[in-house]
PDB file of C-alpha atoms in Angstrom:
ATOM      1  CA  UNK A   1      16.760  37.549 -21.862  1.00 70.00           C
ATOM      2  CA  UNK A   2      13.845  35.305 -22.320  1.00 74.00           C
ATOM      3  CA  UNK A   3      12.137  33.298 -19.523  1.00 78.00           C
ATOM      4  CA  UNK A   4      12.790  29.805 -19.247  1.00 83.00           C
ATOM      5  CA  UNK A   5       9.844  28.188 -20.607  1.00 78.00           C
ATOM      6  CA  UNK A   6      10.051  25.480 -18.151  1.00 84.00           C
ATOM      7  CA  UNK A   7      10.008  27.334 -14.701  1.00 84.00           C
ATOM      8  CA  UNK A   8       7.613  29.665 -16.424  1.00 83.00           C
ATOM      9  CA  UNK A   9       5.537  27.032 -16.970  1.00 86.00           C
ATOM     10  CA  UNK A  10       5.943  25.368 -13.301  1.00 84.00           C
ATOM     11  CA  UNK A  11       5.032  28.761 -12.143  1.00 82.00           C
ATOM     12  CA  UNK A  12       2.216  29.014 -14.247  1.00 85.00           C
ATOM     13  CA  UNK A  13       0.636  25.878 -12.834  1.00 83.00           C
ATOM     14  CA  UNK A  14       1.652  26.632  -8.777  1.00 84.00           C
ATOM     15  CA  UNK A  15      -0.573  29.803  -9.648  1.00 85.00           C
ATOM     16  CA  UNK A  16      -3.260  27.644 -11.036  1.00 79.00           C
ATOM     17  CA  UNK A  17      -3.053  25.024  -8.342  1.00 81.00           C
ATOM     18  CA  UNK A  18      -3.175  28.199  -5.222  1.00 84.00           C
ATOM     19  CA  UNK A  19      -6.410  30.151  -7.353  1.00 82.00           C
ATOM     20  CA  UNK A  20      -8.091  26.839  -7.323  1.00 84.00           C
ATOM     21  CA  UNK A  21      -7.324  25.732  -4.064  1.00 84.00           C
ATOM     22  CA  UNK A  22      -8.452  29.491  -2.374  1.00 84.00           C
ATOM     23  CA  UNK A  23     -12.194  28.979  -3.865  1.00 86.00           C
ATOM     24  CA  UNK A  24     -12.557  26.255  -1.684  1.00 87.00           C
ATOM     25  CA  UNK A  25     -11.804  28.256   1.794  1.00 85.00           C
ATOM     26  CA  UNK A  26     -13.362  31.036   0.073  1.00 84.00           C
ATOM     27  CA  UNK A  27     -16.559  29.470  -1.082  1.00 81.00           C
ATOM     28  CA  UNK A  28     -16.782  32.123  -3.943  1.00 86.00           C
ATOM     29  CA  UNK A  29     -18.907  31.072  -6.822  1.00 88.00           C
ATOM     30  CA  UNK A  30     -19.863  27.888  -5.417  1.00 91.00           C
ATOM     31  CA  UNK A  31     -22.732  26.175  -7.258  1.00 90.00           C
ATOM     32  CA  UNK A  32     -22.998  22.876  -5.300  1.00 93.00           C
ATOM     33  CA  UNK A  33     -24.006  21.851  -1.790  1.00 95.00           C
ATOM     34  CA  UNK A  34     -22.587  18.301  -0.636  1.00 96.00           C
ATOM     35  CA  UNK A  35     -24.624  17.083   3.255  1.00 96.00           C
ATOM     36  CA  UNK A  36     -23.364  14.634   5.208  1.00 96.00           C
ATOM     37  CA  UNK A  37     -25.484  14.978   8.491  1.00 94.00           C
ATOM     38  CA  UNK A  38     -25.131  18.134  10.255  1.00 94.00           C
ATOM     39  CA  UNK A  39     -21.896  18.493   7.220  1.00 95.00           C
ATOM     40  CA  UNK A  40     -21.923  21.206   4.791  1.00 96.00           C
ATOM     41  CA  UNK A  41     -19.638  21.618   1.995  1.00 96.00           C
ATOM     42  CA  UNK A  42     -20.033  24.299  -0.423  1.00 95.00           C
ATOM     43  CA  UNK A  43     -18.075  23.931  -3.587  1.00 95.00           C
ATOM     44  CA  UNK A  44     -17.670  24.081  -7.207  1.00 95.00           C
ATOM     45  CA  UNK A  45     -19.247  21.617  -9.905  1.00 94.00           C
ATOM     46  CA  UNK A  46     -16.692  22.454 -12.586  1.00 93.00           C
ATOM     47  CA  UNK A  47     -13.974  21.204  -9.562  1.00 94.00           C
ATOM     48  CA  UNK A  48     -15.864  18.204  -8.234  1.00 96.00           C
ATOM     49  CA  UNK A  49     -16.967  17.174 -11.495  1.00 94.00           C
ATOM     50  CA  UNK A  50     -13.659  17.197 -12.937  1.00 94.00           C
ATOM     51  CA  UNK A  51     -12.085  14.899 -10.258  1.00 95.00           C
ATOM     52  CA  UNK A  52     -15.285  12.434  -9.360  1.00 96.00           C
ATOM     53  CA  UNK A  53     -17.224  10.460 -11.849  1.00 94.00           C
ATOM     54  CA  UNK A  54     -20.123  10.117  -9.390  1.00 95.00           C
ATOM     55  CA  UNK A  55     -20.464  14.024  -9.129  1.00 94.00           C
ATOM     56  CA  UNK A  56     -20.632  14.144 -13.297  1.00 93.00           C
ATOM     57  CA  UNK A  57     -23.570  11.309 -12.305  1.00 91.00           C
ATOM     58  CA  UNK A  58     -25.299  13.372  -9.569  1.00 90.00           C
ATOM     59  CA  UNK A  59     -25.057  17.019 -11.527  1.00 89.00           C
ATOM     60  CA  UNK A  60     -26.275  15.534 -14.205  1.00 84.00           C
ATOM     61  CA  UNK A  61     -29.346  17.994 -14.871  1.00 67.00           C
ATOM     62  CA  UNK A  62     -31.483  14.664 -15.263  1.00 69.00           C
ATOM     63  CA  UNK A  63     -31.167  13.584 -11.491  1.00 64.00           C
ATOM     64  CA  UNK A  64     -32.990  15.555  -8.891  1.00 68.00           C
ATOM     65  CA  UNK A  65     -29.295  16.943  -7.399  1.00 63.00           C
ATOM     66  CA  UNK A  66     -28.802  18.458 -10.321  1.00 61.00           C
ATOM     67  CA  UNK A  67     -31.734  20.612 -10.592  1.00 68.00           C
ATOM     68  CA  UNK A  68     -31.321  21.478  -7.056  1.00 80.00           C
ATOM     69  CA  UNK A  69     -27.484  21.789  -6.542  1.00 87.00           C
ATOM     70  CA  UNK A  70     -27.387  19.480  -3.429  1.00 92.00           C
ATOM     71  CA  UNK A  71     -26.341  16.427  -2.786  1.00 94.00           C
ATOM     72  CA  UNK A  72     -26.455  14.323   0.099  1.00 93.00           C
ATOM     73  CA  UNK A  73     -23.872  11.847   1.041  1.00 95.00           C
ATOM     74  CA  UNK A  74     -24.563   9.030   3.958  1.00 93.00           C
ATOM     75  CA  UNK A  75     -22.847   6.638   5.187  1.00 92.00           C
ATOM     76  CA  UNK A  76     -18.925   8.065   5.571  1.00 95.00           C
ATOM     77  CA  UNK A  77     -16.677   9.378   8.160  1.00 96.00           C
ATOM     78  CA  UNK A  78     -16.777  13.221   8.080  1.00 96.00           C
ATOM     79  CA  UNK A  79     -13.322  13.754   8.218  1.00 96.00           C
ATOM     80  CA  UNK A  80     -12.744  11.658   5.022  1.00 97.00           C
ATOM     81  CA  UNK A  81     -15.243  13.169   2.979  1.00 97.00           C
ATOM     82  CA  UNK A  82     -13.766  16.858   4.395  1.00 97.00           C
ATOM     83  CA  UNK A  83      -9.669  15.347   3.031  1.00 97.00           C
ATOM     84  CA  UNK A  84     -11.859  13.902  -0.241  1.00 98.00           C
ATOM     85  CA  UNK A  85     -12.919  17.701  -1.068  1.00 97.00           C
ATOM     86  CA  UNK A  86      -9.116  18.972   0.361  1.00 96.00           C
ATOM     87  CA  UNK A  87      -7.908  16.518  -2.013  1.00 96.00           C
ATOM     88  CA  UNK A  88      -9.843  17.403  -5.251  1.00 96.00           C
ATOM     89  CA  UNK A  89      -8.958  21.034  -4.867  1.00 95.00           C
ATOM     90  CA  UNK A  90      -5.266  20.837  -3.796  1.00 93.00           C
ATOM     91  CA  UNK A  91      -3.972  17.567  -5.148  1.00 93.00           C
ATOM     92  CA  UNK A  92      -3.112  16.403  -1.643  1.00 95.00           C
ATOM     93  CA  UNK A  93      -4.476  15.823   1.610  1.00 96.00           C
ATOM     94  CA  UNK A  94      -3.407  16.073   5.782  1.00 95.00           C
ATOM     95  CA  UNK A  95      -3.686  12.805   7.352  1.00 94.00           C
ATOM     96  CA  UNK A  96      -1.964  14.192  10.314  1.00 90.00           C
ATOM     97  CA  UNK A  97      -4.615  15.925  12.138  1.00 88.00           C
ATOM     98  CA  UNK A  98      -7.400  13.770  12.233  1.00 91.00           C
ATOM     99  CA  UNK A  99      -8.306  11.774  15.509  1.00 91.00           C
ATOM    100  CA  UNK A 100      -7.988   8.570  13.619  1.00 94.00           C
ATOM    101  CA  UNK A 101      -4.530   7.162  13.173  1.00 95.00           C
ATOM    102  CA  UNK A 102      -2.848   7.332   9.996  1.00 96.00           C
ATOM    103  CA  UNK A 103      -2.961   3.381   8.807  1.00 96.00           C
ATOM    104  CA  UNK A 104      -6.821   2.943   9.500  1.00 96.00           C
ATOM    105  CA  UNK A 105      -7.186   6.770   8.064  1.00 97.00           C
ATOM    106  CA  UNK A 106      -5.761   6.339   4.835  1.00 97.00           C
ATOM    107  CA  UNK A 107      -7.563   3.024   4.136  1.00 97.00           C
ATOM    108  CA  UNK A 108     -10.864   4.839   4.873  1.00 97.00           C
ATOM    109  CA  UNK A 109      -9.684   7.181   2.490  1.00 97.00           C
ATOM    110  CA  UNK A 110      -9.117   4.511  -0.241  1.00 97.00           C
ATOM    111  CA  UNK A 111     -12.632   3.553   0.398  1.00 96.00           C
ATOM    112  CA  UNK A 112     -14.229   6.476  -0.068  1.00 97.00           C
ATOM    113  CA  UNK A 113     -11.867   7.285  -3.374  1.00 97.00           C
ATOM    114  CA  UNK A 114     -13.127   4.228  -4.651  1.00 96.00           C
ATOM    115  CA  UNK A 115     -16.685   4.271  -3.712  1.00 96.00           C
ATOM    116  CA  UNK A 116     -16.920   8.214  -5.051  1.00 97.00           C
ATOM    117  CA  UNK A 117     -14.750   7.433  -8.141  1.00 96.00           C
ATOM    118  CA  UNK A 118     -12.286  10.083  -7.051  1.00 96.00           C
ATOM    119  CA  UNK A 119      -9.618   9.850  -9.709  1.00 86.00           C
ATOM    120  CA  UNK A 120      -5.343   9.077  -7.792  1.00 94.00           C
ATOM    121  CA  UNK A 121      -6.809   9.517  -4.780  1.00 96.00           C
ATOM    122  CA  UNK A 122      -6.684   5.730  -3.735  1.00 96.00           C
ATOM    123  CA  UNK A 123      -2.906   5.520  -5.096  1.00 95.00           C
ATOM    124  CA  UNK A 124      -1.863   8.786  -2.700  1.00 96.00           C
ATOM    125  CA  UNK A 125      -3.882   7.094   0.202  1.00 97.00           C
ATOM    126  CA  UNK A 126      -1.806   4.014  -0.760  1.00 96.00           C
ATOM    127  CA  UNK A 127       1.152   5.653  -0.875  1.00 96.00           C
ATOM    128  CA  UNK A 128       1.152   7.611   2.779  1.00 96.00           C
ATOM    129  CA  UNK A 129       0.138   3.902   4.323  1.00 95.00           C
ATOM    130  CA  UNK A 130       2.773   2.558   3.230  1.00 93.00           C
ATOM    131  CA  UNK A 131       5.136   5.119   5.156  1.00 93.00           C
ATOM    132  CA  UNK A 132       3.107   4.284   8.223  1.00 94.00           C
ATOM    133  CA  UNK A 133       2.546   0.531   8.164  1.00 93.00           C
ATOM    134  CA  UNK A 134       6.055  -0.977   8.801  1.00 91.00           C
ATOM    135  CA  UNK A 135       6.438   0.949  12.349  1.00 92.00           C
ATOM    136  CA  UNK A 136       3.152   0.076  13.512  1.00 94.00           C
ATOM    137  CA  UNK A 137       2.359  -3.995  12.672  1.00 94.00           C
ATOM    138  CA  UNK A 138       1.997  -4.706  16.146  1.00 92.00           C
ATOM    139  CA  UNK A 139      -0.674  -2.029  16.855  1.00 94.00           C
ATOM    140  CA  UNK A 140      -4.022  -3.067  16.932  1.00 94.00           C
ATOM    141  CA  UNK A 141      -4.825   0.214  14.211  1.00 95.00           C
ATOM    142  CA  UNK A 142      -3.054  -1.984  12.004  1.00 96.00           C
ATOM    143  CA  UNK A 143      -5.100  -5.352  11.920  1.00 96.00           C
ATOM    144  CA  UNK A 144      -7.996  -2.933  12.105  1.00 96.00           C
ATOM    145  CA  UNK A 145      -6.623  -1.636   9.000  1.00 97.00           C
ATOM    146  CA  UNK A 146      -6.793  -5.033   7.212  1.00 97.00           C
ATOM    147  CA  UNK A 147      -9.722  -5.736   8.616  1.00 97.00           C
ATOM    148  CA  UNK A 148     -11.174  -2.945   6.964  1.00 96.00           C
ATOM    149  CA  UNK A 149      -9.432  -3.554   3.612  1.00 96.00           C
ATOM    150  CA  UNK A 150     -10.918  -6.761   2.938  1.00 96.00           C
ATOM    151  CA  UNK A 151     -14.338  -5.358   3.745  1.00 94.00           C
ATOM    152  CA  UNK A 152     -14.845  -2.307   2.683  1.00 94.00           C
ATOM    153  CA  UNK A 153     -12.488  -1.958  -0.559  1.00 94.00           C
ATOM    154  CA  UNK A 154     -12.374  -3.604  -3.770  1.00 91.00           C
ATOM    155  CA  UNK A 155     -10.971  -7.081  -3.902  1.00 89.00           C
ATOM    156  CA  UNK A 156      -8.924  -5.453  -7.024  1.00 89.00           C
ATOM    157  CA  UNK A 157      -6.956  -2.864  -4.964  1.00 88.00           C
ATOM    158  CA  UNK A 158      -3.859  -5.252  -4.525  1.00 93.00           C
ATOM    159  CA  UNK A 159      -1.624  -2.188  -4.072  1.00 93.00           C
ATOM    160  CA  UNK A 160      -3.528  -1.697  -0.664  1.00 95.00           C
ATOM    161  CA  UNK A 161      -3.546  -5.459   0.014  1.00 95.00           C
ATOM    162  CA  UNK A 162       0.348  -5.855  -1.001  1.00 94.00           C
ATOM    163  CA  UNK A 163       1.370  -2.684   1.403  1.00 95.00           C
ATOM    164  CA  UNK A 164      -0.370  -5.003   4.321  1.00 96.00           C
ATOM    165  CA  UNK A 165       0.217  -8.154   3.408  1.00 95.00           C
ATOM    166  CA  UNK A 166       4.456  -7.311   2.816  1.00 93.00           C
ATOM    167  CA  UNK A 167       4.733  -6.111   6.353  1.00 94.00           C
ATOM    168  CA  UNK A 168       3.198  -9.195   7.402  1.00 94.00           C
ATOM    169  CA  UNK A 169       5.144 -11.436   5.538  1.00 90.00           C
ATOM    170  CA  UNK A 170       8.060 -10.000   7.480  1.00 90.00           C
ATOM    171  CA  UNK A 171       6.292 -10.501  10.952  1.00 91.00           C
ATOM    172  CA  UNK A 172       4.642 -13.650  10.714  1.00 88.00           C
ATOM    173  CA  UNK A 173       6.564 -15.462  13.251  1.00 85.00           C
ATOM    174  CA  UNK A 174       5.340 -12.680  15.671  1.00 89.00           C
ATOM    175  CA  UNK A 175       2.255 -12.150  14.546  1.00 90.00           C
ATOM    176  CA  UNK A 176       0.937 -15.837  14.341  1.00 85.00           C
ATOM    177  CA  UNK A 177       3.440 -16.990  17.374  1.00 78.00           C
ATOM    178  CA  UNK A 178       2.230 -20.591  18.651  1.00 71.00           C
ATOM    179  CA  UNK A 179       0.653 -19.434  21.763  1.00 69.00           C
ATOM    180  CA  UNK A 180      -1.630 -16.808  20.329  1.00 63.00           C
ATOM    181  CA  UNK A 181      -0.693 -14.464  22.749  1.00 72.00           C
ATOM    182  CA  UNK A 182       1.105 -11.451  22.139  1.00 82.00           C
ATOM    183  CA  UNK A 183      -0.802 -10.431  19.734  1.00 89.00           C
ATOM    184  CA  UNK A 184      -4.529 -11.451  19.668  1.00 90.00           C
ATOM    185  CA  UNK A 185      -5.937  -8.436  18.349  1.00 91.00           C
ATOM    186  CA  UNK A 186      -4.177  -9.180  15.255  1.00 93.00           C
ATOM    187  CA  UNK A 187      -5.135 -13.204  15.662  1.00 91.00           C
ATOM    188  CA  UNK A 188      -8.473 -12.706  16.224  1.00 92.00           C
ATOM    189  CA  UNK A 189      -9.208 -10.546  12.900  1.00 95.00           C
ATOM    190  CA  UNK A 190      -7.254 -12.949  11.153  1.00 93.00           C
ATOM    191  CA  UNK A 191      -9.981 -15.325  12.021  1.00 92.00           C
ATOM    192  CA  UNK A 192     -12.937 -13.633  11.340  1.00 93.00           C
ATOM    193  CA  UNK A 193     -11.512 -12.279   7.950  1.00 94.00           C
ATOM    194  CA  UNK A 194     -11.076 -15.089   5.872  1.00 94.00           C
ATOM    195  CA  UNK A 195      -9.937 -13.278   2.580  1.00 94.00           C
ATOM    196  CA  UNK A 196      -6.884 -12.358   4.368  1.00 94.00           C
ATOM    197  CA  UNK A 197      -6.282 -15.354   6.091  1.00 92.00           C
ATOM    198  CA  UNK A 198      -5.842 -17.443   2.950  1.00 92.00           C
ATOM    199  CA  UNK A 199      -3.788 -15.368   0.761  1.00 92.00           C
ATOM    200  CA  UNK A 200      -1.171 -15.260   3.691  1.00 91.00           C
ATOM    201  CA  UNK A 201      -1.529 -18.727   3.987  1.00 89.00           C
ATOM    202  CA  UNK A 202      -0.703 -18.925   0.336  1.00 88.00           C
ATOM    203  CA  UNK A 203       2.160 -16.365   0.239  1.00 84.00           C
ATOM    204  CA  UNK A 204       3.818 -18.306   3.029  1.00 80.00           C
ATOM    205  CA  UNK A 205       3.035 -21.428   1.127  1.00 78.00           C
ATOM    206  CA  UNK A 206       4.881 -20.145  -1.768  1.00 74.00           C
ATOM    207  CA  UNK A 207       7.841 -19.172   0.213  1.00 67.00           C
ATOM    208  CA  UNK A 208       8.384 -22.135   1.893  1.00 63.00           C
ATOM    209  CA  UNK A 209       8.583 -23.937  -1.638  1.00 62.00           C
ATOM    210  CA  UNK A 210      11.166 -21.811  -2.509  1.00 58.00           C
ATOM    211  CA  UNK A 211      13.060 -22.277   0.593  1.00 60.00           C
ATOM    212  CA  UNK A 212      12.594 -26.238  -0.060  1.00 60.00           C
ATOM    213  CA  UNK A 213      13.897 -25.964  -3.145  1.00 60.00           C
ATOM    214  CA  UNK A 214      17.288 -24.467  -2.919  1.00 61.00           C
ATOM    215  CA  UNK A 215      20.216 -27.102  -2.735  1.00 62.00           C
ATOM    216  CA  UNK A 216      22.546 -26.106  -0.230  1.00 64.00           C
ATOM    217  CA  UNK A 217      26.314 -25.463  -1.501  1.00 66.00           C
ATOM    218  CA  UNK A 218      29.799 -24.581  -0.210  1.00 68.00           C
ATOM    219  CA  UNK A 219      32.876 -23.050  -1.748  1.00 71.00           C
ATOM    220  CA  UNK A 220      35.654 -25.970  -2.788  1.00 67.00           C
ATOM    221  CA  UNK A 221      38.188 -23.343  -1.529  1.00 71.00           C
ATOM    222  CA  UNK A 222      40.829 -24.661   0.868  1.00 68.00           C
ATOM    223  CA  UNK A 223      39.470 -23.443   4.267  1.00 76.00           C
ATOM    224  CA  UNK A 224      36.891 -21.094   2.939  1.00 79.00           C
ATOM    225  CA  UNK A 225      33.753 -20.989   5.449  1.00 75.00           C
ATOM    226  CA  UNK A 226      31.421 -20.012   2.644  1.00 73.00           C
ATOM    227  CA  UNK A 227      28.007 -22.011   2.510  1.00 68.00           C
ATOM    228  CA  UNK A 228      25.171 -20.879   0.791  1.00 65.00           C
ATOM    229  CA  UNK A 229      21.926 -21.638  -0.747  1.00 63.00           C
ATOM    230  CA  UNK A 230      20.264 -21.135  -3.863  1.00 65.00           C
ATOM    231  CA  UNK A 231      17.456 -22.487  -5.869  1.00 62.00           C
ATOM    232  CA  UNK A 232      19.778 -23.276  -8.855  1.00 60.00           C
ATOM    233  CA  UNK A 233      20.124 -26.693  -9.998  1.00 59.00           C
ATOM    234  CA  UNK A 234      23.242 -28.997 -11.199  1.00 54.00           C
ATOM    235  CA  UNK A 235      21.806 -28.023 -14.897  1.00 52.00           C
ATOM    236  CA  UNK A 236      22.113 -24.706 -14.861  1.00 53.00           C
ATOM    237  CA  UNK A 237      25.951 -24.190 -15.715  1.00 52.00           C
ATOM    238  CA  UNK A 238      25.784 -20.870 -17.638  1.00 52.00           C
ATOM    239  CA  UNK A 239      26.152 -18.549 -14.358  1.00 53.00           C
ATOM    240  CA  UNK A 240      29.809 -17.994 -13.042  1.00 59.00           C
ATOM    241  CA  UNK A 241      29.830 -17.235  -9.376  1.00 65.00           C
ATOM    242  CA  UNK A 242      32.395 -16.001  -7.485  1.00 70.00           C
ATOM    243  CA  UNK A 243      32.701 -16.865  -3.996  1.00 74.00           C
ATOM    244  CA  UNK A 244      32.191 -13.313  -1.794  1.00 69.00           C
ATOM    245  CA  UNK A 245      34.269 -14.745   1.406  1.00 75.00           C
ATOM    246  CA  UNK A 246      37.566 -16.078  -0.194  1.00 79.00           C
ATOM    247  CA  UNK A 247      37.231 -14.226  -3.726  1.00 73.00           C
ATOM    248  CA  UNK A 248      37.352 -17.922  -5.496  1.00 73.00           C
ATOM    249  CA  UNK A 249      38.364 -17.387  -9.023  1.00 63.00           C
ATOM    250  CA  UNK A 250      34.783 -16.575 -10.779  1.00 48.00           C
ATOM    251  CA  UNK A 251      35.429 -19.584 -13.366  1.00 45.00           C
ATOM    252  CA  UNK A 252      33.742 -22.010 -11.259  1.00 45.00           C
ATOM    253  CA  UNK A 253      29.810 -22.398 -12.300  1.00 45.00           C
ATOM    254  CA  UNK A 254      27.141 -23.521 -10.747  1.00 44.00           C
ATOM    255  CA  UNK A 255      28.288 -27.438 -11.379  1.00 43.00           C
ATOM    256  CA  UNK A 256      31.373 -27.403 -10.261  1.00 48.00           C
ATOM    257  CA  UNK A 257      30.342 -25.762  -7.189  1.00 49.00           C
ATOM    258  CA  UNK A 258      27.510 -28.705  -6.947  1.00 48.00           C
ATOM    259  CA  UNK A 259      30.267 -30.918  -6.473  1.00 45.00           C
ATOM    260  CA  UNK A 260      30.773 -29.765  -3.436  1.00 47.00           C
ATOM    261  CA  UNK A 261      27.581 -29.941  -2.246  1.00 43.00           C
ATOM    262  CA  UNK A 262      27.886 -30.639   1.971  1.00 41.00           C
ATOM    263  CA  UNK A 263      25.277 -31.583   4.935  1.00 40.00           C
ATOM    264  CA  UNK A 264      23.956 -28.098   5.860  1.00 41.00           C
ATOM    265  CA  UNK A 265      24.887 -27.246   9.131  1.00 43.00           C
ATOM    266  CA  UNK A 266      22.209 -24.647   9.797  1.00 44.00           C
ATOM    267  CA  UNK A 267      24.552 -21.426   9.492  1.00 45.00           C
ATOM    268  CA  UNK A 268      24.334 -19.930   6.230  1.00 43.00           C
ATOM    269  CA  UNK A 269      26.505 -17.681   5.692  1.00 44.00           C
ATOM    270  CA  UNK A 270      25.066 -16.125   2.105  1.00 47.00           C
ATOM    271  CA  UNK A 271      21.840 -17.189   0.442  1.00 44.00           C
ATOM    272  CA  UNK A 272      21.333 -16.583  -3.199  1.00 44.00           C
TER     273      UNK A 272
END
């Protein structure tokens, strides 16, 4: 019987993906030295090259690292620049055991993905944030984390903005609480980073139109409790609702159901 060209193939690439991933602890045939201070890392051009637009730049035979096969970084975090490497030869990094937290970690990690041109990197940093942010808003790694965002990564990068800026939505009343107390790390780096200031201020604008907007209704069934709000208006007759407390028969739209409009007592009970 034939292999099955599909797991054949998966198995083919897992091979690839361990060979390529073994020259990096092994250092065989390396052709490249990359300094960062008292940092060595000895790899492969063909790898490095492949993954990072500004090592095609630097190799190139033009530029002075090219001719003599180092290359000196300054500037970054050790750690990151170790994970960039782990990353371009495995497809993945550990954010785990570095002795930076994982929120401010990863966002260092977009930086330097973005600053070395490090193709998916930023989108896998991105993506392990995101796991870590909603458990740790109220740490002070986390408005570090934004801090750092709006300073040290593109303006463009709303997928690392967005993964913040979510989160915060869903904490405001914490975070910005009247008496600027429980949380004045957080306060005080929202006033020193004014990027990040005003688009919350305009996200929260934009909610509170919406909440504005919606008309408040209630279900015309005989002692039904159901009151709910929704930004739909008396014009808009084409949806059928049915009511999800009493099971009101789904014929009565949106203006029959205005009809009934009542003075909101301040329980809603549904909001659509």
């Amino acid at each position: 019987m034939a292999p099955n060209y599909e797991s054949t193939r998966a198995d083919g690439i897992a091979t690839l993906l361990t060979g390529i991933s073994g020259l990096l602890k092994s250092e065989k045939f390396t052709d490249l030295e990359v300094r960062l201070g008292d940092r060595v890392w000895n790899v492969h051009k063909s790898i490095v090259c492949a993954r990072s637009e500004f090592f095609v730049k630097a190799c190139n035979g033009e530029f002075r690292e090219g001719k003599e096969g180092i290359v000196e970084l300054h500037d970054d975090e050790p750690d990151v620049i170790d994970k960039m490497f782990h990353y371009m030869y495995n497809n993945e990094y550990d954010d785990a055991d570095t002795e930076t937290v994982p929120v401010l970690f990863n966002v260092r990690i977009v930086a330097a993905a973005e600053k070395y041109f490090v193709d998916h990197l930023a989108l896998l940093a991105v993506s392990k944030l995101d796991y870590y942010v909603e458990d740790s808003w109220a740490t002070r790694p986390f408005a570090d984390g934004i801090e750092e965002t709006y300073t040290t990564t593109a303006d463009t990068d709303r997928q690392l903005r967005d993964a913040f800026l979510e989160v915060v939505d869903r904490h405001a009343d914490e975070l910005f609480d009247k008496d600027s107390t429980r949380y004045p790390h957080f306060q005080a780096m929202a006033a020193k980073t004014v990027s990040f200031s005003m688009e919350v201020a305009a996200r929260l604008a934009k909610a509170e139109g919406i909440r504005r907007s919606r008309v408040t209704y209630r279900c015309p069934g005989a002692n039904c409790p159901m009151v709910f709000r929704s930004t739909m208006k008396e014009a808009d007759t084409s949806v059928v609702r049915k009511c999800g407390k009493c099971g009101l028969d789904s014929n009565y739209s949106w203006d029959k159901w205005q009809q009934f409009r009542t003075i909101f007592d301040g329980t809603v009970i549904e909001t659509a």
